[in-house]
Short mmCIF file of C-alpha atoms and ligand atoms in Angstrom, two decimals:
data_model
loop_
_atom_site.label_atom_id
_atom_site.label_comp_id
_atom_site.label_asym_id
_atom_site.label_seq_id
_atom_site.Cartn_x
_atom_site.Cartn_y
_atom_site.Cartn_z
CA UNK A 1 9.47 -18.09 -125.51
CA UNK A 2 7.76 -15.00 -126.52
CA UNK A 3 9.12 -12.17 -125.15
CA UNK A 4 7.78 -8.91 -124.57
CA UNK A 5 8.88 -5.66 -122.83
CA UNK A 6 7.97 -4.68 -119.57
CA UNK A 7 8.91 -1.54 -117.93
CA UNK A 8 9.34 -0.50 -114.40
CA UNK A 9 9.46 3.19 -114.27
CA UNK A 10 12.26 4.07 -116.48
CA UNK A 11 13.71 0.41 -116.61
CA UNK A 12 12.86 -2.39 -118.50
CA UNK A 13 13.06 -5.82 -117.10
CA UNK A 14 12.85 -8.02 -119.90
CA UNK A 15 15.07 -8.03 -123.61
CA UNK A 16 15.14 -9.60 -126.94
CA UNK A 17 17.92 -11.54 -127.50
CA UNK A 18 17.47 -11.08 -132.01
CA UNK A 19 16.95 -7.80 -131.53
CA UNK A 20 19.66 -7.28 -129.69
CA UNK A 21 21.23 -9.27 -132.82
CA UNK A 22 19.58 -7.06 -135.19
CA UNK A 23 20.99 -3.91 -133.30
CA UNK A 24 24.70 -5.56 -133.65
CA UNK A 25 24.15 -6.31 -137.06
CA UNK A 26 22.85 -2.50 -138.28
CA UNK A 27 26.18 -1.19 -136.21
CA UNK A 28 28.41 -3.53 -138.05
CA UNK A 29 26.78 -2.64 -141.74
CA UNK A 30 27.07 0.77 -140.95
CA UNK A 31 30.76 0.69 -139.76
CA UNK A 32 31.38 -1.33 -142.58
CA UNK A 33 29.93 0.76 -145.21
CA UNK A 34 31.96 3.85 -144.16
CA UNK A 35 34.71 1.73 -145.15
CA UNK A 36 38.11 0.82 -143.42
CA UNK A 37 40.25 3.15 -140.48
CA UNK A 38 44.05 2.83 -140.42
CA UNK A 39 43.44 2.52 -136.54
CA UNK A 40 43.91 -0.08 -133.57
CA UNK A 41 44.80 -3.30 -133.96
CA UNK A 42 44.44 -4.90 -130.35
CA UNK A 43 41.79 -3.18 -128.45
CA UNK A 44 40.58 -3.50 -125.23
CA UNK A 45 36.91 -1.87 -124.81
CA UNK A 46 36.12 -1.76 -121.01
CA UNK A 47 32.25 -1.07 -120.45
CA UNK A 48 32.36 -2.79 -123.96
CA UNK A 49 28.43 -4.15 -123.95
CA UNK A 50 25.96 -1.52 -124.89
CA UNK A 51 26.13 2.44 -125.67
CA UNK A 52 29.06 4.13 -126.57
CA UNK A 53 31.30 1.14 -125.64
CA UNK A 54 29.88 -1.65 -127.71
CA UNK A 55 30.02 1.22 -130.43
CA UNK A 56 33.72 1.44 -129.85
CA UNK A 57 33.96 -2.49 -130.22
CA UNK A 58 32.17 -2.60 -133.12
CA UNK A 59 34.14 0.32 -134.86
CA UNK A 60 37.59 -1.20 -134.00
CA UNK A 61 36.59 -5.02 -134.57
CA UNK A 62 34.91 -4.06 -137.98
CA UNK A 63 36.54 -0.58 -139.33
CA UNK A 64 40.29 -1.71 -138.37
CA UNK A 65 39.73 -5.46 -138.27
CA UNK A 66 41.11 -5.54 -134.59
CA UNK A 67 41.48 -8.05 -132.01
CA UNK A 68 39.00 -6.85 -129.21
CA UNK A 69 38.87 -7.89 -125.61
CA UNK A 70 35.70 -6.76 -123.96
CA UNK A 71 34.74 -6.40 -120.35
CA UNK A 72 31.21 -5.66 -118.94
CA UNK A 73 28.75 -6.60 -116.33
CA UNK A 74 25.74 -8.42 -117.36
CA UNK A 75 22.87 -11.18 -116.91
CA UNK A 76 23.27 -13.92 -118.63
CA UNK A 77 19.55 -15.58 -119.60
CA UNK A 78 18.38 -18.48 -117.47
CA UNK A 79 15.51 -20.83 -118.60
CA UNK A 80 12.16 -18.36 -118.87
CA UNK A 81 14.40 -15.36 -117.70
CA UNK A 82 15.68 -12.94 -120.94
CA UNK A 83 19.51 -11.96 -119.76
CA UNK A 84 20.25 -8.15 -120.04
CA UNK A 85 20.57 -6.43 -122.98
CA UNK A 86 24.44 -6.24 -123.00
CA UNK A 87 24.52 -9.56 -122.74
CA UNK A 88 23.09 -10.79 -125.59
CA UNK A 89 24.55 -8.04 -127.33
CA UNK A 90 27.98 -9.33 -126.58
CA UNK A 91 27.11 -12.64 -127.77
CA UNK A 92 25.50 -11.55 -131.27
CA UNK A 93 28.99 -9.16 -131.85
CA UNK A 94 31.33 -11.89 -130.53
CA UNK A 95 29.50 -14.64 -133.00
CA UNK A 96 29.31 -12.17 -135.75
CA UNK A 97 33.09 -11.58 -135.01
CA UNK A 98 34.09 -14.70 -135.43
CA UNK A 99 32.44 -15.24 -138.52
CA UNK A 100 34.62 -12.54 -139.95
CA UNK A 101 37.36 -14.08 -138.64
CA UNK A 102 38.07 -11.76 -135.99
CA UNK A 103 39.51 -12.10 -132.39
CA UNK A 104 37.22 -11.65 -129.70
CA UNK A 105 36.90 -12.64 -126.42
CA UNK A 106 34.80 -11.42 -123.76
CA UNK A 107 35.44 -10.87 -119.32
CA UNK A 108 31.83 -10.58 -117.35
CA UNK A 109 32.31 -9.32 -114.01
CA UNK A 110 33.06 -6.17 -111.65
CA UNK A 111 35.56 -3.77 -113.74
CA UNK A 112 36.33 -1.66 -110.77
CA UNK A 113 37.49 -5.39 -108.99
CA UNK A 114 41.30 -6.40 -108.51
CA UNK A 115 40.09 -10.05 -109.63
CA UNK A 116 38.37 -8.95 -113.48
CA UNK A 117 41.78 -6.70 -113.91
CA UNK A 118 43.81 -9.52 -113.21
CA UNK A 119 41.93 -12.09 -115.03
CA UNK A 120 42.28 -9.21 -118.16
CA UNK A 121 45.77 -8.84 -118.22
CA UNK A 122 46.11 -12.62 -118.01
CA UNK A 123 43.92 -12.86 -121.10
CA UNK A 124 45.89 -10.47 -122.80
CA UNK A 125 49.56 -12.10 -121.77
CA UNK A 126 48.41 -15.34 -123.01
CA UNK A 127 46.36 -13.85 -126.24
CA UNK A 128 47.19 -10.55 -127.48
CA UNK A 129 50.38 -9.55 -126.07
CA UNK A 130 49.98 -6.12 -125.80
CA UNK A 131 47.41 -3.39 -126.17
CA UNK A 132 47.52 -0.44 -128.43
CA UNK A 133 43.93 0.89 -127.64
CA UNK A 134 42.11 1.11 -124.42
CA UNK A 135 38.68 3.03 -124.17
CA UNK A 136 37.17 3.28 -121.13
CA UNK A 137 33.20 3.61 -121.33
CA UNK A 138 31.79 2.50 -117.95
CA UNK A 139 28.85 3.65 -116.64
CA UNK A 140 27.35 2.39 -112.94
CA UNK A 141 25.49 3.70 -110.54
CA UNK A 142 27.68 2.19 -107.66
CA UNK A 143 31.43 1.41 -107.07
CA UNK A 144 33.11 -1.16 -104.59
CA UNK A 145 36.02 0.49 -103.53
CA UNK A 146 39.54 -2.79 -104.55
CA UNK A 147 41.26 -1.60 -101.79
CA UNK A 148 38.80 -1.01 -98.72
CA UNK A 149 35.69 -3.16 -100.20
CA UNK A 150 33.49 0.15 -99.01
CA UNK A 151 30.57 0.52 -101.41
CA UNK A 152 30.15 4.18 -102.82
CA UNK A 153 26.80 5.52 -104.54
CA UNK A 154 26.88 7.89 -106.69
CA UNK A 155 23.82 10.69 -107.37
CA UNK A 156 22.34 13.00 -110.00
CA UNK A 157 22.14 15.70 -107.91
CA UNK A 158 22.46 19.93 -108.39
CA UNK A 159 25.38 21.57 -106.01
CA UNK A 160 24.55 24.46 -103.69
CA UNK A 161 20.79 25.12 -104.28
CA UNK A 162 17.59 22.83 -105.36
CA UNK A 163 17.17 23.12 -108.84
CA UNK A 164 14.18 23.46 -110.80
CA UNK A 165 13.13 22.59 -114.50
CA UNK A 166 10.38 21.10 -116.70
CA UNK A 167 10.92 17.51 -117.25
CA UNK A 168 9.18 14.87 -119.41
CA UNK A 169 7.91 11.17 -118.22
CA UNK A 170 8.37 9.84 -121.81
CA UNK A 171 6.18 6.82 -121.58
CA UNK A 172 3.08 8.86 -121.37
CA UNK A 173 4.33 12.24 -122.68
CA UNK A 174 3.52 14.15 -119.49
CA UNK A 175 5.87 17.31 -119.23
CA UNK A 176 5.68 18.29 -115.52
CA UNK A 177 7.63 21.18 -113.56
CA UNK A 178 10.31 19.08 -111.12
CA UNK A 179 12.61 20.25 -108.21
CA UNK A 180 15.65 18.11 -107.30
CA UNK A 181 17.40 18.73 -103.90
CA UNK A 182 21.42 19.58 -103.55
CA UNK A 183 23.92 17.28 -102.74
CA UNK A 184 24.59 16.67 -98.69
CA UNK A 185 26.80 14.89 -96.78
CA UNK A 186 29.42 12.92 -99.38
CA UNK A 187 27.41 13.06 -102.42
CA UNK A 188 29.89 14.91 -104.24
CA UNK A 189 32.78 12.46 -103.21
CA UNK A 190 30.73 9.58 -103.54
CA UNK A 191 30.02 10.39 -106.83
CA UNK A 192 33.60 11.14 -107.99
CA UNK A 193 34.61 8.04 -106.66
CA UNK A 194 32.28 5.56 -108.91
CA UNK A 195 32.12 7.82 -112.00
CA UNK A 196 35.37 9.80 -112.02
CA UNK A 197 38.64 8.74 -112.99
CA UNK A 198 40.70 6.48 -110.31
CA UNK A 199 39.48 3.58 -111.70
CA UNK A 200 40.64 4.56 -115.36
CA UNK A 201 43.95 5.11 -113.86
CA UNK A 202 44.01 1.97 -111.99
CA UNK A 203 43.30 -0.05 -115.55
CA UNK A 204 46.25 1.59 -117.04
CA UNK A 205 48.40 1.22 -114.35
CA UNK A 206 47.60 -2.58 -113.87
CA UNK A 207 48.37 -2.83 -117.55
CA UNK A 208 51.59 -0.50 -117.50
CA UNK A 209 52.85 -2.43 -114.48
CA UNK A 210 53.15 -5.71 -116.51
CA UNK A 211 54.20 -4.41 -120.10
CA UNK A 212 50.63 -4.74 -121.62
CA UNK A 213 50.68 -1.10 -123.83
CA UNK A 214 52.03 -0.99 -126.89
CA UNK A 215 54.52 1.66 -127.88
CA UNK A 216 52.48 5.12 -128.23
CA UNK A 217 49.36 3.18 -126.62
CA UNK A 218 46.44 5.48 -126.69
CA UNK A 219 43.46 5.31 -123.97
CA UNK A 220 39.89 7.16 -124.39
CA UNK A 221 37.10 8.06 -121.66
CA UNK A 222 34.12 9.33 -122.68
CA UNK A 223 32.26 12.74 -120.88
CA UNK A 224 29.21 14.56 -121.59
CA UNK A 225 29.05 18.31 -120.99
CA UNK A 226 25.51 19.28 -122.69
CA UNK A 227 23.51 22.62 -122.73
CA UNK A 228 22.35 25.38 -119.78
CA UNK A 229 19.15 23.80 -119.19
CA UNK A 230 20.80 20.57 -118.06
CA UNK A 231 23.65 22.41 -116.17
CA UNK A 232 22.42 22.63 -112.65
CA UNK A 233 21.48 18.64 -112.81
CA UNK A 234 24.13 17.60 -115.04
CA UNK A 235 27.96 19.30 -115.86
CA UNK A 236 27.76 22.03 -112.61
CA UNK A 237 26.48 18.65 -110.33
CA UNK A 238 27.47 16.15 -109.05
CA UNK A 239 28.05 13.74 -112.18
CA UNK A 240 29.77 17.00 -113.50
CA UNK A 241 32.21 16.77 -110.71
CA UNK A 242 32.81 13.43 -111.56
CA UNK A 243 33.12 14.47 -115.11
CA UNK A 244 36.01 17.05 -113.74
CA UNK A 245 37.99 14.79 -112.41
CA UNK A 246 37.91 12.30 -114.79
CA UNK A 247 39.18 14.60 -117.34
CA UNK A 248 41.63 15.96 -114.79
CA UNK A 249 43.16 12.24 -114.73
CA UNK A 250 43.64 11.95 -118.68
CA UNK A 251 46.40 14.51 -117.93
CA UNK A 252 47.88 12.37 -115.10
CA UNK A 253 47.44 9.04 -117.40
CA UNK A 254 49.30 10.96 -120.02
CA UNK A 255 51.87 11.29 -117.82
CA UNK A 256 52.49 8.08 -116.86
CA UNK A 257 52.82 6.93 -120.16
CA UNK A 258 55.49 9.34 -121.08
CA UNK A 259 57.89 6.61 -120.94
CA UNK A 260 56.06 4.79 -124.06
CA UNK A 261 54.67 7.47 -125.35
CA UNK A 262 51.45 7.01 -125.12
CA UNK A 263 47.93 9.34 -124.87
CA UNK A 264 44.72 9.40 -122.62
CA UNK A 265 42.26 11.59 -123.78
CA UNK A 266 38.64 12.56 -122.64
CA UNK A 267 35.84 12.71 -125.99
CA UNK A 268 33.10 14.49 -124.81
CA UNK A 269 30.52 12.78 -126.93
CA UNK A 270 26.61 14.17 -127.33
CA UNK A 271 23.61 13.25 -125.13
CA UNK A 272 21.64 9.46 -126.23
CA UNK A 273 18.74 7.35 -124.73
CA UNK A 274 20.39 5.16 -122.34
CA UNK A 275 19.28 3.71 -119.36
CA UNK A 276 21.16 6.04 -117.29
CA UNK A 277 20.03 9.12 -119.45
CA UNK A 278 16.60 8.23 -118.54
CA UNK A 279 16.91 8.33 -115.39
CA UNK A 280 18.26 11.60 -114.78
CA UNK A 281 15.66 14.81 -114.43
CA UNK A 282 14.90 17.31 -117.59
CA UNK A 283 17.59 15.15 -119.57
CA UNK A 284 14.83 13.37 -121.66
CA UNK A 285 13.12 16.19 -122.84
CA UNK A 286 16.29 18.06 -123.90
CA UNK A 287 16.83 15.27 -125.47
CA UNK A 288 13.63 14.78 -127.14
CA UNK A 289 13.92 18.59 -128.69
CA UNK A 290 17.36 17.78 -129.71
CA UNK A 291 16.55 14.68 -131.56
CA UNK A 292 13.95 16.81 -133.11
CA UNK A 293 15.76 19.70 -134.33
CA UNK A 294 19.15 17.58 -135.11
CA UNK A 295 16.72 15.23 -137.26
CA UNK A 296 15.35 18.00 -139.40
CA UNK A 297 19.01 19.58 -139.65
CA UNK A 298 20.23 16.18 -140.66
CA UNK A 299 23.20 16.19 -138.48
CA UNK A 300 21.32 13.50 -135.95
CA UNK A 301 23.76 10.56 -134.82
CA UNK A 302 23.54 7.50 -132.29
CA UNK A 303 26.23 5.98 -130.75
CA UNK A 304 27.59 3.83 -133.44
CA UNK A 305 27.77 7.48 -135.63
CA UNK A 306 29.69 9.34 -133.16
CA UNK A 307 32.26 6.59 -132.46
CA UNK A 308 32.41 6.04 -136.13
CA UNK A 309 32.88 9.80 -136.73
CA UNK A 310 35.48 9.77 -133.46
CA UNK A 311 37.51 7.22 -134.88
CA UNK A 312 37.85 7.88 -138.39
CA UNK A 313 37.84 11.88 -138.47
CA UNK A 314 39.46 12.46 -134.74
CA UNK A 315 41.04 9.55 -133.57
CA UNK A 316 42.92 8.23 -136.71
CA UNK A 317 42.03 10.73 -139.19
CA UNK A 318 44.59 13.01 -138.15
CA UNK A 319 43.63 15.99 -136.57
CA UNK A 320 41.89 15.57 -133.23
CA UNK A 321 41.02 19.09 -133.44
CA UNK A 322 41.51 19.69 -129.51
CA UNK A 323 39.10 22.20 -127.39
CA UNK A 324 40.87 24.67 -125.15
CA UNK A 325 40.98 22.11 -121.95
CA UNK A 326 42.35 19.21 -125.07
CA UNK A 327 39.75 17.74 -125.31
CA UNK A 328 38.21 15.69 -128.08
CA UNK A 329 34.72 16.78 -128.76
CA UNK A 330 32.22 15.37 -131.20
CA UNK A 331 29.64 17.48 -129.23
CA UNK A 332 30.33 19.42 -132.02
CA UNK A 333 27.12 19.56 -133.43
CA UNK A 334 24.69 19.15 -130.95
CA UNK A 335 26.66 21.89 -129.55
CA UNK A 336 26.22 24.37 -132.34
CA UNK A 337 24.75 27.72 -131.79
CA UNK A 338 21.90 27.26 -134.08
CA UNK A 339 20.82 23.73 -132.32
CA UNK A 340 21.13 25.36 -129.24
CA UNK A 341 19.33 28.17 -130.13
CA UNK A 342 16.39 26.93 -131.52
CA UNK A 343 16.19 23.93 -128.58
CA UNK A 344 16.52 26.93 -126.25
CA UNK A 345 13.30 28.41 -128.01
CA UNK A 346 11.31 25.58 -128.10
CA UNK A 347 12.30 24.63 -124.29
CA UNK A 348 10.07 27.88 -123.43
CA UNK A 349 6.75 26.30 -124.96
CA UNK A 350 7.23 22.93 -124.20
CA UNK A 351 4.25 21.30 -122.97
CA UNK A 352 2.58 18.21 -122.89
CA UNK A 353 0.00 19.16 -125.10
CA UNK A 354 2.56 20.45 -128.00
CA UNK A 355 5.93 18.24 -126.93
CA UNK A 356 4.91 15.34 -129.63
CA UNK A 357 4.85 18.25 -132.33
CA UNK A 358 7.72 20.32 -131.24
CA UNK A 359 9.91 17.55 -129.59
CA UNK A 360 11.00 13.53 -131.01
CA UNK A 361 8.91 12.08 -128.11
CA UNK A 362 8.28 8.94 -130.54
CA UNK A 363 12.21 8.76 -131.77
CA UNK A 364 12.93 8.89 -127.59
CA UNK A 365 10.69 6.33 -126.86
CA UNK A 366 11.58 4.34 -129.58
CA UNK A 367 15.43 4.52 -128.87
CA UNK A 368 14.17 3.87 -125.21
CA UNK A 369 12.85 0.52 -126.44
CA UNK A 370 15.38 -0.80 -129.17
CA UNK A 371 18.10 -0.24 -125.99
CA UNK A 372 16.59 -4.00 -125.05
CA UNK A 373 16.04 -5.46 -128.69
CA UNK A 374 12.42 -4.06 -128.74
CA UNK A 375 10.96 -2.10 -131.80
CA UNK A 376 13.68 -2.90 -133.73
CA UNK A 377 13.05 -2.98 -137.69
CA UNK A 378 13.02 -6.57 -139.31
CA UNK A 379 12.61 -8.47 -136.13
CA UNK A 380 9.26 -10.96 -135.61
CA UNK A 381 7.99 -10.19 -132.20
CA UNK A 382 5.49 -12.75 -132.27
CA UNK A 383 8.22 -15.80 -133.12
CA UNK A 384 9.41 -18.11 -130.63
CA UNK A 385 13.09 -17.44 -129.55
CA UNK A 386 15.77 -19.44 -127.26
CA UNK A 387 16.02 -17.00 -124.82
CA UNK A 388 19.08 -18.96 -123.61
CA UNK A 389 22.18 -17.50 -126.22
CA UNK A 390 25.36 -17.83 -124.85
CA UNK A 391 29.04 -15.53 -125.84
CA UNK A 392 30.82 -18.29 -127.79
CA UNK A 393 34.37 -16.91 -125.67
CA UNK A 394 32.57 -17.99 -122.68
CA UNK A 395 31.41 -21.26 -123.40
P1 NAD B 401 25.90 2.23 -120.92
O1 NAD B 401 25.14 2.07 -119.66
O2 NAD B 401 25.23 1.98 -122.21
O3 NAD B 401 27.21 1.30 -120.88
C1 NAD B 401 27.89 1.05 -119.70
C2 NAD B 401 28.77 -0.16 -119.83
O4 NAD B 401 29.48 -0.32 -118.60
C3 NAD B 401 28.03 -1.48 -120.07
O5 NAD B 401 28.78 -2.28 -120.94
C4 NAD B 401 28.00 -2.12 -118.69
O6 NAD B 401 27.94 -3.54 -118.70
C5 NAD B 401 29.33 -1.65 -118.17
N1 NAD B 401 29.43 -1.67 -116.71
C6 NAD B 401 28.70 -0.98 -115.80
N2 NAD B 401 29.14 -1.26 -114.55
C7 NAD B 401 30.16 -2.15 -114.68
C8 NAD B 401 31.02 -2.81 -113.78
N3 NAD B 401 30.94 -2.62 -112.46
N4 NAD B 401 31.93 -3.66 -114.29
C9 NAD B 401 32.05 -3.89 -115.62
N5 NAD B 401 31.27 -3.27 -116.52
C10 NAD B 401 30.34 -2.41 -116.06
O7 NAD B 401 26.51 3.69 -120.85
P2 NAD B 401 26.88 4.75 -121.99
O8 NAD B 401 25.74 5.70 -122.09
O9 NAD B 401 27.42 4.11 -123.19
O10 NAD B 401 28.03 5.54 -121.22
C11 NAD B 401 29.39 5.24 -121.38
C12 NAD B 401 30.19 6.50 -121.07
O11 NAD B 401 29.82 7.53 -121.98
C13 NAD B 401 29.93 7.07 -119.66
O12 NAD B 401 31.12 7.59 -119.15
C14 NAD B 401 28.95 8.18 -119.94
O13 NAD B 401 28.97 9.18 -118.96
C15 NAD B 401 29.47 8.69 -121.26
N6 NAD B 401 28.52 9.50 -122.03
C16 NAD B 401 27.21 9.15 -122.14
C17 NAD B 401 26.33 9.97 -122.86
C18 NAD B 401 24.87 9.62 -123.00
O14 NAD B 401 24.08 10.48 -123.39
N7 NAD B 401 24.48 8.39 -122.72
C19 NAD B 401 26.81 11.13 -123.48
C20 NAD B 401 28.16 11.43 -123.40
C21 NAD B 401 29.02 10.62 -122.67
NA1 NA B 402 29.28 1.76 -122.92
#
């Protein structure tokens, strides 16, 4: 079939399973042409299927050569209906994997479930033995609860008072003043139960409980802290609570894997076009003024960059170079004072009369698309593809 986007608001319903490919592919030349990592050698990537995650799989699988089991909840395609994007993302890494001779193997299916962690360590008994890597890069919007089967929500809301900011609807390039309520009732705990960190320590203790972790076995969750404009909505709100307390568990993971020496640490990694990043308030115009000014510094990065940069400089390049709450943070440079400052500048004049001048509404947009295999360099739009791809490990 011929497939073409269409979006709903800030999702898109359809994607293109070889440019999906193509986005796989341009990961694994970059990874490969910043040459090899002394790093992991049996990973296990949960969240493992787009963004920062399938970044992380990529990196290990093709900068250390490692075995990588990936978990992940996606679509597969049914005749006429494209799968999700993570899906046939999974099956262009697994089959470009395996070309390279590479283990990799693939579990589709509720991470926060007793039944996917069990069928995991199962995989990894039989397969892999043990696990020396574990990075932990979900993101959902809801959680049901393994041990009570109650269904939490979470929100993207402000704490205390309603908040107020310019945002941008970056399909039409509309900047518009918005005001988002405060968090009532159990927002806040709602929100810290799907997005902060019992379910990270539930992983490691399913895996600790049956010897799965390798001797100084190192796990990695990934947090966003971002500038003052996004505050309210974002790091002092209710994701930001999350945030807290899933940084507040890398300290009790830690712990528990005193025994074998092992490490769970948070990387606080910089703001990208994902689906959830779209979604949330004044996010995608911060962004669109940071791709903008991080462009012209050259010191822009996407997610295969940053994992690329976290691995090889931070990770297993030998100094981790810790913040004062030990934290990783390749934040670093959208972080620095003179990004800030001149985003903070331009913030004030944004408009939607100037914001395509002043602001990367195009590179936004753009990034928006290639997220489902759409505008993606070197692909032909107008061929006929097999919308039906399968993963090889799950044939
Ligand atoms: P993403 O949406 O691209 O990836 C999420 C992954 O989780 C996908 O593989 C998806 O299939 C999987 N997933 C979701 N629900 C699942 C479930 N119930 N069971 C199994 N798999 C499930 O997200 P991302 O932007 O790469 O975010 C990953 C992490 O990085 C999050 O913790 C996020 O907060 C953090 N982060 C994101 C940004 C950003 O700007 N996007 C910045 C810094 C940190
Ligand atoms: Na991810």
């Amino acid at each position: 079939m011929i497939i073409e986007p269409r979006t709903r608001g800030f999702i898109c319903l359809t994607s293109h399973p070889t440019g999906c490919e193509q986005n796989v592919i341009d990961q694994i030349e970059y990874v490969k042409l910043k040459g090899k990592i002394d790093g992991a050698k049996k990973v296990l990537v949960i969240g493992a299927s787009t963004g920062f995650g399938l970044a992380s799989r990529i990196t290990s699988a093709f900068g250390s050569d490692a075995a990588t089991i990936g978990v992940f909840f996606d679509k597969p395609a049914t005749e006429g209906r494209p799968g999700s994007p993570g899906y046939y993302n999974t099956a262009a890494f697994e089959k470009h994997a395996h070309q390279a001779g590479l283990y990799a193997k693939s579990i589709n299916g509720d991470a926060f479930s007793n039944e996917i962690k069990e069928q995991v360590v199962n995989l990894i008994k039989e397969d892999l033995g043990q696990i020396d890597l574990v990075i932990y890069s979900l993101a959902s919007p809801v959680r049901k609860h393994p041990e009570t089967g109650k269904r939490y929500k979470s929100v993207l809301k402000p704490i205390g008072e309603v908040f107020s900011n310019k945002t941008v609807d970056f399909h039409t390039g509309n900047v518009s003043e918005i005001s988002i309520n405060p968090a009532e009732g159990d927002d806040i705990a709602n929100t810290v139960t799907v997005m902060g960190g019992e379910d990270w320590k539930m992983w490691m203790d399913a895996l600790q409980a049956e010897n799965l972790l390798s001797e100084g076995a190192t796990t990695v969750a990934y947090s966003y802290i971002g500038p003052d404009v996004t505050k309210p909505v974002y790091r002092n709100g209710t994701i930001g609570a999350a945030k807290d307390d899933l940084e507040k568990t890398a300290v009790t993971i830690t712990d528990d894997l005193k025994s074998i020496g092992g490490k769970a640490y948070v990387s606080v990694n910089k703001a990208l076009v994902t689906q959830a990043s779209s979604a949330i308030p004044v996010i995608p115009l911060y962004i669109s003024l940071l791709f903008k000014v991080m462009k012209e510094k050259n010191i822009h990065e996407g997610c295969i960059e940053q994992i690329q940069r976290l691995y090889s400089q931070r990770l297993f390049g030998g100094d981790l170079d810790l913040d004062a709450k030990g934290r990783i943070r390749v934040d670093d440079w959208e972080m620095r004072e003179d990004v800030q400052a001149e985003i903070a500048e331009l913030w004030k004049s944004a408009t939607t009369e100037n914001l395509s001048e002043i602001g990367d509404l195009e590179g936004y947009s753009n990034e928006f698309f290639k997220l489902f295999g759409f505008k993606v360099a070197g692909v032909d739009y107008d061929a006929d593809v097999n919308e039906v791809v399968k993963i090889p490990s799950e044939q």
